Amino acid sequence: MVDALKGAINFLTAPEIFITLASVLFFLSMRYKAFWAPKVALALGILGAIFLAVSMLDHNFALIVKKPDNVPIVAMLFLVGFFVWLSMHQAHQNDERIARGEPPNEASNGENEKTWVWPDLVYTELLCMIIGMIVLVVWGLAFHAPIEEAANPARTPNPSKAPWYFLGLQEMLVYYDPWLAGVVFPSLIIVGLMAIPYIDMNPKGNGYYTFKERKVEITIFMFGFLIQWVLLVILGTFLRGPNWNFFGPYEYWDLHKLLALNNVNLSEYVWVKALGVGLPKNMFVREIPGILATLVYVVVLPGLLARTWLKKYFEKLGPWRYAVFVMLLLLQIALPIKMMLRWLFDLKYIVALPEIFFNI
Amino acid sequence: MATNATKPPEPFLTRTWDYITDTQIWKSIFRHGMPSTSRNRVLVVMTNVFLHLHPVKIRKSGVRLKFTWCMGGLTFFLFLVETFTGLLLMFYYRPTVAYAYMDIIDLAEQVPLGIMREIHRWGAHAMVITVWLHMFRVFMTGSYKPPREFNWNVGVILLVLTLLLSFTGYLLPWDQLAIWAITVGSNMARATPLLGYEGPGAQLLALGDVKMVHAGSDARFALLGGRFVGEGALLRFYVLHCVGIPLIAGILMAVHFWRVRKDGGISGPV
Ligand code: HEM
């Protein structure tokens, strides 16, 4: 019984299932506000805590979770969960108020008025500092900072992991080459974040929690934050073992776990499997299908979207803002798209030009 | 003042307090009375260099914990904790391959009551989390919208700097965890388009047969001060971690706080 349950959880946490399920759940929660009722949140929190506590009885699970550097990630999970709930709960509360014709919470009952920084704000800050200090000291007394054996450049540990907050990027390496996953995408995350205030032309929802007035913005941002960042960090920390293979939370990290690697390039799909001719000699001819597909994605698709689904945005934002917006959006969803292609078709590279280190 | 003989004497503590606050020393430090009147509440904020980062008065909704979560404040607090504990660690730690690891071991074994390294490490992790949550809060309240676009951008740079601070610090203990995490992280730089020797386009940068971008001249080499994570990287990361990044982050935080005020204080509905 216990073993069956563990097996089921190991199965459900495989990346293709885990990420898909989480995404579906995410979109459902954006659609139905019942997800954000306090009772649901409380139940989820308690369930999560119970799951954690019971799972600690499992040797393999405890081994990973108890690593001192992983403790903050467990804490982060609960904190992120709590604060996402807190913001969405307030947003839905405000939406109800606004629907009734009342101002949001932040503008009623005298909240618009000013109050003294001393004592009101100063004491709140003091309180936060004291609590923060207590947490740090207790944490410091409870867990020793990790120190492993002295550095040894000749012995590579397996797995070698980046610091935990970069594990989302390391997880991306499964799907994209380092130049994209390690350089271009991180840069785009920074650029994308910086562009937000200049792309988002919606004047509503400035200074108060609301969901209804900013559905699209919030959905895009939260998908990026929760699924493409936090979830991948979790995956990279807890579910990736030796050789960056996937291991369920109750699975033993077997150095010799073998996984069939049968990923195929798009060029091979087209030339060999579909057309039945060999791969062309010239590398650019060989990669024509992928190059075309990529060009369609970044050049044709934006224009197409401007006339169809994103017409509203094209008109509201104007050509330049729209161009930046749609590029960032397309590159953001390039990750889930490649994931799907990998899971469904074992696709390795869309464009594979290893000769010049250019693989997409 | 006419003393009233029938009035009982003030309690001891009150008298002591009155005495202390009446001394020249006290008055030279605090140039106003207790902040219980409007006038003194203005003065307490205006005459104190730290408090005057704040305005004198502020929207009620902006003080609420459920609005800001005090996440920006906590991030700043953690930055201060890191600065202080980091300073103490610098007394014991020498950034060379020969000493670094042993200094950390000594720190754990020899230094009495030493939880400085613990607090420094957990504080760093916590700061990464609080800065994410702060950004998330700012997004969810739409506080990046005009007139706060610029401050959001300052924030994004602070986010990057926070991660870099954490990343550079990760190397310093010079144990297996450290060098391999940094190796994995910095290997990415090898693939920088044009600037990394395994990056797309790097071959194009060549003068005849002479490659301009190779393992000894590319982006990764610049980051590590060498072809692998060694002595050069340790020194570079140490300097960046202890001086370079904190300095820039400190300055940007000052800008950030200033702009919070100048952009109209904590955001609220109009
Ligand atoms: C080291 C990092 C940072 C520190 C110490 C910091 C500190 C603060 C503090 C103390 C406030 C006052 C309100 C509050 O506590 O929420 C604030 C507000 C603000 N922060 Fe940050 N912050 C940091 C990073 C960021 C990041 C990453 C962003 C966004 C990407 C950001 C954007 C903003 C904005 C737009 C405001 C104004 C919010 C409003 O008016 O409601 N900050 N920050």
XYZ file of C-alpha atoms and ligand atoms in Angstrom:
673
model
C 0.000 0.000 0.000
C 2.681 2.458 1.070
C 4.905 1.259 -1.723
C 2.134 1.655 -4.251
C 1.549 5.194 -3.056
C 5.236 5.987 -3.267
C 5.364 4.498 -6.709
C 2.437 6.624 -7.778
C 4.068 9.774 -6.469
C 7.372 8.892 -8.109
C 5.460 8.461 -11.328
C 3.520 11.713 -10.990
C 6.647 13.750 -10.369
C 8.308 12.785 -13.649
C 8.979 16.112 -15.382
C 6.552 15.627 -18.248
C 3.698 14.783 -15.890
C 4.668 17.101 -13.049
C 5.076 20.201 -15.185
C 1.971 19.468 -17.230
C -0.174 18.836 -14.172
C 1.126 21.948 -12.443
C 0.425 24.039 -15.532
C -3.103 22.705 -15.876
C -3.714 23.370 -12.205
C -2.272 26.838 -12.611
C -4.566 27.772 -15.465
C -7.573 26.327 -13.673
C -6.762 28.434 -10.641
C -6.595 31.514 -12.832
C -9.981 30.655 -14.273
C -11.867 29.651 -11.129
C -11.554 31.777 -8.078
C -12.837 29.008 -5.817
C -9.211 27.856 -5.729
C -8.304 30.908 -3.693
C -10.825 30.510 -0.894
C -9.056 30.589 2.482
C -10.302 27.096 3.274
C -8.715 25.653 0.167
C -5.437 27.401 0.887
C -5.419 26.226 4.474
C -6.217 22.671 3.441
C -3.428 22.723 0.859
C -0.967 24.121 3.374
C -1.811 21.469 5.936
C -1.738 18.725 3.326
C 1.645 19.930 2.174
C 2.979 19.913 5.721
C 1.613 16.419 6.348
C 3.032 15.159 3.076
C 6.415 16.538 4.049
C 6.308 15.163 7.581
C 5.215 11.685 6.543
C 7.640 11.574 3.639
C 10.520 12.367 5.958
C 10.115 8.779 7.189
C 11.333 7.657 3.806
C 15.090 7.353 3.753
C 15.698 8.634 0.230
C 13.299 11.528 0.649
C 14.824 12.622 3.929
C 18.303 12.398 2.457
C 17.563 15.106 -0.086
C 15.311 17.333 1.957
C 17.589 17.394 4.983
C 20.610 18.685 3.088
C 21.202 21.987 4.854
C 21.174 23.988 1.638
C 17.836 22.474 0.664
C 16.067 23.563 3.835
C 15.548 27.108 2.517
C 13.960 25.702 -0.620
C 11.382 23.843 1.399
C 10.752 27.048 3.317
C 10.517 28.942 0.045
C 7.884 26.545 -1.222
C 5.582 27.289 1.673
C 6.369 31.006 1.647
C 5.732 31.367 -2.068
C 2.524 29.388 -1.679
C 1.371 31.557 1.174
C 2.135 34.872 -0.466
C 0.697 33.899 -3.818
C -2.460 32.977 -1.978
C -2.429 36.191 0.071
C -2.143 38.349 -3.033
C -4.751 36.468 -5.033
C -7.130 36.365 -2.105
C -6.919 40.117 -1.660
C -7.241 40.555 -5.420
C -10.477 38.596 -5.539
C -11.794 40.420 -2.484
C -11.137 43.732 -4.182
C -12.686 42.520 -7.417
C -15.871 41.730 -5.550
C -15.851 45.170 -3.951
C -15.286 46.844 -7.296
C -18.082 44.815 -8.861
C -20.384 46.120 -6.125
C -19.319 49.640 -7.003
C -17.162 50.101 -3.907
C -13.540 51.219 -3.953
C -10.864 48.574 -3.287
C -9.848 47.869 0.290
C -6.798 50.077 -0.085
C -9.015 53.093 -0.683
C -11.843 52.675 1.797
C -12.318 53.144 5.519
C -9.842 55.962 5.611
C -7.040 53.910 4.083
C -6.527 56.783 1.675
C -5.588 59.070 4.522
C -2.098 59.535 5.773
C -0.728 58.357 9.032
C 2.437 59.046 11.002
C 5.600 57.209 10.029
C 6.543 57.389 13.687
C 5.165 55.330 15.332
C 3.049 53.412 12.802
C 5.610 52.440 10.181
C 8.717 52.504 12.346
C 7.269 50.016 14.781
C 6.101 47.683 12.033
C 9.596 47.716 10.634
C 11.089 47.098 14.047
C 8.777 44.153 14.524
C 9.760 42.682 11.168
C 13.436 43.086 12.008
C 13.067 41.380 15.361
C 11.155 38.469 13.881
C 13.672 38.239 11.060
C 16.564 38.179 13.507
C 14.930 35.511 15.667
C 14.313 33.314 12.638
C 17.921 33.665 11.521
C 19.398 32.903 14.929
C 17.186 29.873 15.498
C 17.923 28.630 11.997
C 21.632 29.216 12.575
C 21.579 27.281 15.822
C 19.547 24.441 14.358
C 21.515 23.851 11.162
C 25.213 24.040 10.553
C 26.263 25.742 7.363
C 27.394 22.967 5.064
C 31.045 22.345 4.383
C 32.084 19.380 2.297
C 35.498 17.988 1.521
C 38.132 20.402 0.328
C 37.871 21.382 -3.309
C 39.304 18.822 -5.628
C 39.365 19.812 -9.302
C 40.149 16.236 -10.242
C 36.970 14.757 -8.788
C 33.694 15.870 -10.310
C 30.753 15.096 -8.047
C 27.754 13.559 -9.715
C 25.397 15.362 -9.941
C 27.116 18.738 -10.106
C 24.532 21.331 -9.377
C 24.599 25.098 -9.658
C 23.458 27.043 -6.563
C 19.797 26.324 -5.963
C 18.400 29.620 -7.250
C 19.934 28.900 -10.654
C 18.613 25.361 -10.893
C 15.736 26.535 -13.054
C 18.311 27.566 -15.617
C 20.179 24.300 -15.247
C 16.907 22.468 -15.776
C 16.423 24.400 -19.005
C 19.666 22.834 -20.230
C 17.722 19.621 -20.681
C 15.787 21.276 -23.467
C 18.050 23.979 -24.829
C 21.791 24.314 -25.329
C 23.872 26.440 -22.960
C 23.986 29.439 -25.260
C 20.214 29.676 -25.015
C 19.467 28.245 -21.572
C 22.492 29.753 -19.873
C 22.999 33.027 -21.678
C 20.199 34.190 -23.952
C 17.210 33.202 -21.850
C 18.571 34.591 -18.565
C 19.371 37.845 -20.339
C 15.874 37.864 -21.774
C 14.376 37.305 -18.344
C 16.160 40.422 -17.133
C 15.276 42.427 -20.223
C 11.716 41.148 -20.076
C 11.294 42.146 -16.442
C 12.668 45.583 -17.208
C 10.347 45.980 -20.153
C 7.196 45.191 -18.174
C 6.354 48.773 -17.141
C 6.818 50.003 -20.691
C 4.771 47.284 -22.341
C 1.894 47.110 -19.913
C -0.294 50.027 -20.943
C -3.193 49.075 -18.720
C -3.651 51.993 -16.329
C -5.839 49.995 -13.962
C -4.705 48.079 -10.937
C -2.025 50.550 -9.871
C -1.581 50.451 -6.126
C -4.076 47.790 -5.127
C -4.568 44.084 -5.495
C -6.870 43.102 -8.312
C -7.122 40.219 -10.702
C -10.093 41.044 -12.917
C -8.615 44.286 -14.158
C -5.258 42.702 -15.092
C -6.005 39.075 -15.907
C -3.614 38.685 -18.809
C -0.682 40.467 -17.210
C -0.986 38.520 -14.005
C -1.414 35.199 -15.755
C 1.691 35.704 -17.899
C 3.817 36.906 -15.011
C 2.672 34.223 -12.599
C 3.171 31.496 -15.157
C 6.747 32.689 -15.558
C 7.357 33.002 -11.853
C 5.590 29.912 -10.553
C 5.929 27.376 -13.337
C 8.983 28.448 -15.289
C 11.060 29.543 -12.326
C 9.996 28.181 -8.935
C 8.736 24.837 -10.207
C 11.901 24.273 -12.205
C 13.989 25.112 -9.156
C 12.059 22.478 -7.206
C 12.532 19.985 -9.983
C 16.224 20.705 -10.275
C 16.782 20.498 -6.535
C 14.755 17.543 -5.447
C 14.143 15.465 -8.513
C 17.378 15.581 -10.459
C 20.082 13.152 -9.464
C 23.272 11.752 -10.977
C 23.760 12.643 -14.640
C 20.839 15.025 -14.223
C 18.531 12.060 -14.577
C 15.083 12.257 -13.088
C 14.545 10.512 -9.763
C 11.222 10.387 -7.947
C 11.253 11.776 -4.412
C 11.375 8.272 -2.917
C 13.768 6.846 -5.422
C 17.351 5.872 -4.660
C 19.891 8.015 -6.515
C 21.401 5.267 -8.581
C 24.566 6.372 -10.351
C 23.977 3.780 -13.024
C 20.360 4.501 -13.818
C 20.179 4.191 -17.555
C 17.704 6.048 -19.653
C 17.264 5.385 -23.317
C 18.403 8.435 -25.226
C 16.567 8.342 -28.480
C 16.106 12.004 -29.212
C 15.980 12.865 -32.870
C 16.704 16.107 -34.700
C 14.084 17.764 -36.826
C 16.346 17.472 -39.865
C 16.414 13.715 -39.453
C 12.651 13.588 -39.086
C 12.223 15.489 -42.326
C 14.988 14.152 -44.567
C 15.349 10.602 -43.359
C 12.049 9.594 -41.857
C 9.585 11.555 -43.968
C 11.313 11.972 -47.316
C 13.394 8.806 -47.178
C 16.492 10.498 -48.582
C 19.721 10.823 -46.618
C 20.824 13.931 -44.768
C 22.110 16.527 -47.250
C 25.843 17.239 -47.067
C 25.630 20.989 -46.805
C 24.751 21.812 -43.236
C 22.528 24.736 -44.104
C 20.530 22.746 -46.630
C 20.279 19.989 -44.052
C 18.828 22.362 -41.494
C 16.477 24.178 -43.847
C 13.327 22.747 -42.197
C 14.355 23.918 -38.750
C 15.587 27.288 -39.955
C 12.296 27.855 -41.746
C 10.308 26.779 -38.718
C 12.279 29.157 -36.528
C 11.835 32.030 -38.939
C 8.120 31.392 -39.135
C 8.003 31.418 -35.345
C 9.822 34.695 -34.812
C 8.946 36.604 -38.006
C 5.685 35.377 -39.490
C 3.888 34.448 -36.308
C 4.071 37.936 -34.733
C 2.465 39.422 -37.836
C -0.153 36.720 -37.923
C -0.972 37.163 -34.254
C -1.288 40.913 -34.747
C -4.195 40.259 -37.090
C -5.807 37.514 -35.074
C -5.582 36.677 -31.393
C -3.474 39.609 -30.358
C -5.215 42.149 -32.540
C -6.454 44.018 -29.503
C -2.908 44.386 -28.223
C -1.502 45.416 -31.558
C -4.011 48.233 -31.714
C -3.537 49.272 -28.127
C 0.246 49.075 -28.010
C 1.226 50.291 -31.461
C 3.755 48.511 -33.657
C 6.931 48.956 -31.576
C 5.600 48.088 -28.185
C 3.681 45.252 -29.743
C 6.824 43.929 -31.416
C 8.723 43.844 -28.134
C 5.779 42.352 -26.299
C 5.142 39.588 -28.794
C 8.833 38.691 -29.102
C 9.222 38.384 -25.354
C 6.033 36.380 -25.108
C 7.034 34.017 -27.896
C 10.462 33.485 -26.388
C 8.910 32.897 -22.986
C 6.686 30.150 -24.323
C 9.524 28.759 -26.427
C 10.445 26.778 -23.324
C 7.121 24.993 -22.781
C 6.885 24.435 -26.535
C 10.254 22.719 -26.681
C 9.351 20.708 -23.604
C 6.205 19.444 -25.273
C 8.046 18.608 -28.476
C 10.611 16.671 -26.486
C 8.041 14.768 -24.459
C 5.744 14.001 -27.359
C 8.151 13.472 -30.259
C 11.569 12.957 -28.659
C 12.676 15.991 -30.594
C 16.276 16.917 -29.882
C 17.089 20.011 -31.893
C 14.935 22.081 -34.184
C 18.016 23.551 -35.773
C 21.183 21.510 -35.260
C 24.358 23.178 -36.441
C 26.914 21.748 -34.046
C 29.564 22.769 -36.587
C 29.129 26.373 -35.471
C 27.758 25.658 -31.977
C 24.331 26.800 -33.081
C 21.657 24.433 -31.851
C 18.094 25.364 -31.080
C 8.180 76.933 38.508
C 6.233 76.930 41.747
C 6.566 73.625 43.518
C 3.419 72.250 45.036
C 4.111 70.818 48.467
C 1.029 68.535 48.465
C 1.944 66.733 45.196
C 3.523 63.288 45.810
C 7.047 62.870 44.393
C 7.342 61.367 40.878
C 8.204 57.631 40.711
C 11.882 56.819 40.591
C 11.943 55.706 36.953
C 10.199 58.801 35.763
C 12.629 60.964 37.638
C 15.603 59.099 36.239
C 14.172 59.338 32.732
C 13.520 63.028 33.119
C 17.034 63.471 34.426
C 18.639 61.596 31.521
C 16.641 63.382 28.867
C 17.541 66.669 30.455
C 21.306 66.163 30.262
C 23.361 68.039 27.740
C 24.558 64.771 26.199
C 21.014 63.543 25.506
C 19.920 66.855 24.157
C 22.919 67.044 21.883
C 21.877 63.750 20.275
C 18.088 64.075 20.168
C 17.073 67.557 19.263
C 13.408 67.180 20.097
C 11.113 65.696 22.737
C 9.405 62.318 22.682
C 7.638 61.708 19.358
C 4.174 61.886 20.862
C 3.139 65.237 19.489
C 2.720 66.084 15.824
C 5.621 68.493 15.920
C 7.992 65.965 17.425
C 6.832 63.224 15.079
C 7.843 65.407 12.185
C 11.145 66.231 13.824
C 12.054 62.673 14.710
C 11.922 61.659 11.065
C 13.439 64.819 9.662
C 16.424 65.069 11.985
C 17.528 61.441 11.773
C 19.566 60.475 8.756
C 18.259 56.895 8.773
C 14.631 57.654 9.467
C 14.554 60.413 6.907
C 14.606 57.799 4.181
C 10.945 57.797 5.114
C 8.517 60.589 4.552
C 6.907 62.054 7.656
C 3.472 60.772 6.825
C 2.420 57.890 4.682
C -0.735 56.317 3.274
C -2.480 54.097 5.754
C -2.810 51.268 3.246
C 0.931 51.425 2.619
C 1.766 50.678 6.235
C -0.338 47.529 6.318
C 1.627 44.318 6.468
C -0.912 42.630 4.261
C -0.112 45.159 1.531
C 3.703 45.300 1.399
C 4.448 42.181 3.461
C 7.425 44.296 4.536
C 9.323 42.280 1.952
C 11.416 45.153 0.653
C 12.176 46.126 4.211
C 13.158 42.560 5.101
C 15.384 42.364 2.050
C 17.168 45.491 3.153
C 17.416 44.192 6.700
C 18.979 40.983 5.437
C 21.425 42.999 3.384
C 22.513 44.764 6.558
C 22.789 41.468 8.435
C 24.936 40.101 5.623
C 27.149 43.143 5.663
C 27.708 42.870 9.384
C 28.278 39.119 9.572
C 30.337 39.255 6.399
C 32.627 41.783 7.983
C 33.199 39.457 10.928
C 33.909 36.560 8.588
C 36.503 38.643 6.787
C 38.557 38.722 9.972
C 39.090 34.992 9.720
C 39.042 34.240 6.051
C 41.891 34.479 3.549
C 40.944 34.128 -0.118
C 43.706 31.858 -1.338
C 43.525 28.248 -2.380
C 45.992 27.321 0.363
C 44.054 28.901 3.228
C 40.409 29.374 2.284
C 39.078 25.925 3.136
C 41.030 25.571 6.372
C 39.948 29.017 7.488
C 36.328 27.979 7.144
C 36.948 24.754 9.061
C 38.766 26.701 11.774
C 35.907 29.113 11.928
C 33.529 26.286 12.762
C 35.863 24.563 15.217
C 37.871 27.267 16.921
C 35.825 30.419 17.058
C 33.687 30.506 20.211
C 29.940 30.963 19.778
C 30.461 31.025 16.077
C 27.194 31.057 14.265
C 28.268 33.992 12.126
C 28.859 31.755 9.138
C 25.487 30.098 9.669
C 23.698 33.411 9.877
C 25.596 34.680 6.869
C 24.696 31.680 4.761
C 21.071 31.355 5.815
C 20.651 35.098 5.566
C 21.891 34.952 1.984
C 19.401 32.241 1.085
C 16.655 34.165 2.832
C 17.537 37.337 0.978
C 17.160 35.606 -2.361
C 13.708 34.436 -1.305
C 12.590 37.783 0.092
C 13.743 39.664 -2.980
C 11.703 37.336 -5.200
C 8.672 37.780 -3.002
C 9.164 41.543 -2.917
C 9.218 41.648 -6.691
C 6.139 39.473 -6.769
C 4.307 41.813 -4.379
C 5.284 44.874 -6.390
C 3.972 43.171 -9.496
C 0.721 42.074 -7.902
C -0.082 45.565 -6.651
C 0.759 46.991 -10.081
C 3.294 49.249 -8.414
C 5.559 49.278 -11.458
C 3.044 51.342 -13.375
C 3.653 55.063 -13.909
C 5.250 56.894 -12.195
C 7.266 53.985 -10.777
C 8.636 52.437 -13.979
C 12.155 53.561 -13.265
C 12.192 52.268 -9.733
C 11.011 48.890 -10.951
C 14.061 48.862 -13.185
C 16.360 49.780 -10.344
C 14.729 46.878 -8.566
C 15.432 44.458 -11.394
C 19.111 45.372 -11.251
C 19.038 44.878 -7.491
C 17.523 41.457 -8.040
C 20.350 40.513 -10.375
C 22.924 41.892 -7.954
C 21.396 39.934 -5.098
C 21.732 36.725 -7.091
C 25.289 37.602 -8.076
C 26.185 38.355 -4.473
C 24.929 34.945 -3.505
C 26.671 33.307 -6.433
C 30.076 34.879 -5.775
C 29.823 34.017 -2.089
C 29.061 30.396 -2.870
C 32.627 29.838 -4.072
C 34.457 31.195 -1.070
C 34.379 28.133 1.277
C 36.417 26.370 -1.424
C 34.933 22.949 -0.840
C 33.600 20.497 -3.386
C 30.137 22.043 -3.239
C 31.593 25.454 -3.950
C 33.917 24.874 -6.839
C 31.624 22.547 -8.713
C 28.575 24.731 -8.359
C 30.576 27.643 -9.708
C 32.052 25.438 -12.428
C 28.574 24.430 -13.571
C 27.360 28.017 -13.351
C 30.279 29.594 -15.130
C 30.441 26.951 -17.850
C 27.463 28.713 -19.357
C 29.640 31.687 -20.148
C 31.592 29.456 -22.506
C 28.544 29.413 -24.744
C 27.978 33.153 -24.884
C 27.203 34.056 -28.482
C 30.301 35.629 -30.056
C 32.106 36.047 -26.737
C 32.355 32.456 -25.527
C 34.654 30.057 -27.313
C 31.906 27.487 -27.648
C 29.278 30.065 -28.423
C 27.622 30.459 -31.794
C 29.473 32.891 -33.988
C 32.706 32.886 -32.021
C 34.554 31.272 -34.920
C 33.679 34.230 -37.046
C 35.864 36.423 -34.903
C 39.201 35.418 -36.297
C 42.049 37.169 -38.027
C 43.009 34.733 -40.728
C 43.831 31.564 -38.853
C 44.190 33.215 -35.494
C 41.110 32.824 -33.366
C 40.321 35.832 -31.264
C 37.921 34.032 -28.964
C 39.476 30.954 -27.406
C 39.486 29.308 -23.998
C 42.098 31.781 -22.838
C 40.307 34.926 -23.910
C 36.577 34.382 -23.800
C 33.804 35.531 -21.490
C 34.342 32.654 -19.093
C 38.042 33.403 -18.837
C 37.229 36.990 -17.930
C 34.821 35.824 -15.258
C 37.153 33.276 -13.724
C 40.504 34.892 -14.322
C 41.672 31.565 -15.670
C 40.672 28.551 -17.683
C 39.115 26.801 -14.722
C 37.843 27.620 -11.253
C 41.165 28.199 -9.494
C 43.206 30.791 -7.659
C 42.230 33.559 -10.068
C 38.530 32.854 -9.741
C 38.717 32.747 -5.966
C 40.315 36.165 -5.762
C 37.986 37.663 -8.323
C 34.902 36.305 -6.621
C 36.174 37.415 -3.231
C 36.748 40.977 -4.334
C 33.413 41.151 -6.132
C 31.620 39.538 -3.216
C 33.085 41.649 -0.441
C 33.559 44.978 -2.147
C 32.370 45.351 -5.708
C 28.814 44.124 -5.683
C 27.873 45.292 -2.157
C 29.090 48.758 -3.070
C 27.006 48.945 -6.209
C 24.022 47.324 -4.520
C 24.311 49.754 -1.610
C 24.301 52.742 -3.897
C 21.390 51.385 -5.898
C 19.434 50.732 -2.716
C 19.860 54.359 -1.756
C 18.527 55.313 -5.183
C 15.711 52.783 -4.817
C 14.552 54.134 -1.461
C 14.875 57.716 -2.591
C 12.744 56.989 -5.608
C 10.095 55.200 -3.536
C 9.617 58.553 -1.817
C 9.991 60.754 -4.836
C 7.544 58.686 -6.853
C 4.883 59.476 -4.299
C 5.508 56.972 -1.525
C 4.147 53.449 -1.396
C 1.641 53.050 -4.166
C -2.066 53.201 -3.536
C -5.247 53.609 -5.537
C -5.926 57.185 -6.560
C 18.002 44.299 -2.813
C 16.834 44.368 -3.245
C 15.711 45.306 -2.864
C 15.515 46.054 -1.730
C 16.413 46.145 -0.511
C 14.269 46.745 -1.904
C 13.684 47.565 -0.947
C 12.463 48.193 -1.085
C 11.713 48.803 -0.028
C 12.153 48.870 1.423
C 10.570 49.300 -0.556
C 9.431 49.957 0.212
C 8.151 49.154 0.160
C 8.231 47.710 0.482
O 8.909 47.327 1.461
O 7.612 46.914 -0.231
C 10.601 49.012 -1.970
C 9.624 49.381 -2.870
C 9.664 49.089 -4.218
N 10.494 48.171 -4.832
Fe 12.110 47.332 -3.984
N 13.737 46.449 -3.127
C 14.575 45.552 -3.732
C 14.388 44.944 -4.951
C 13.357 45.246 -5.813
C 13.017 44.499 -6.984
C 13.700 43.209 -7.439
C 11.986 45.157 -7.589
C 11.249 44.827 -8.862
C 11.702 44.183 -9.848
C 11.670 46.317 -6.784
C 10.722 47.266 -7.091
C 10.184 48.127 -6.171
C 9.136 49.086 -6.446
C 8.503 49.372 -7.832
C 8.807 49.694 -5.229
C 7.703 50.729 -4.978
C 6.532 49.923 -4.474
C 5.327 50.722 -4.145
O 5.348 51.953 -4.237
O 4.315 50.084 -3.773
N 12.509 46.324 -5.700
N 11.757 48.318 -2.268
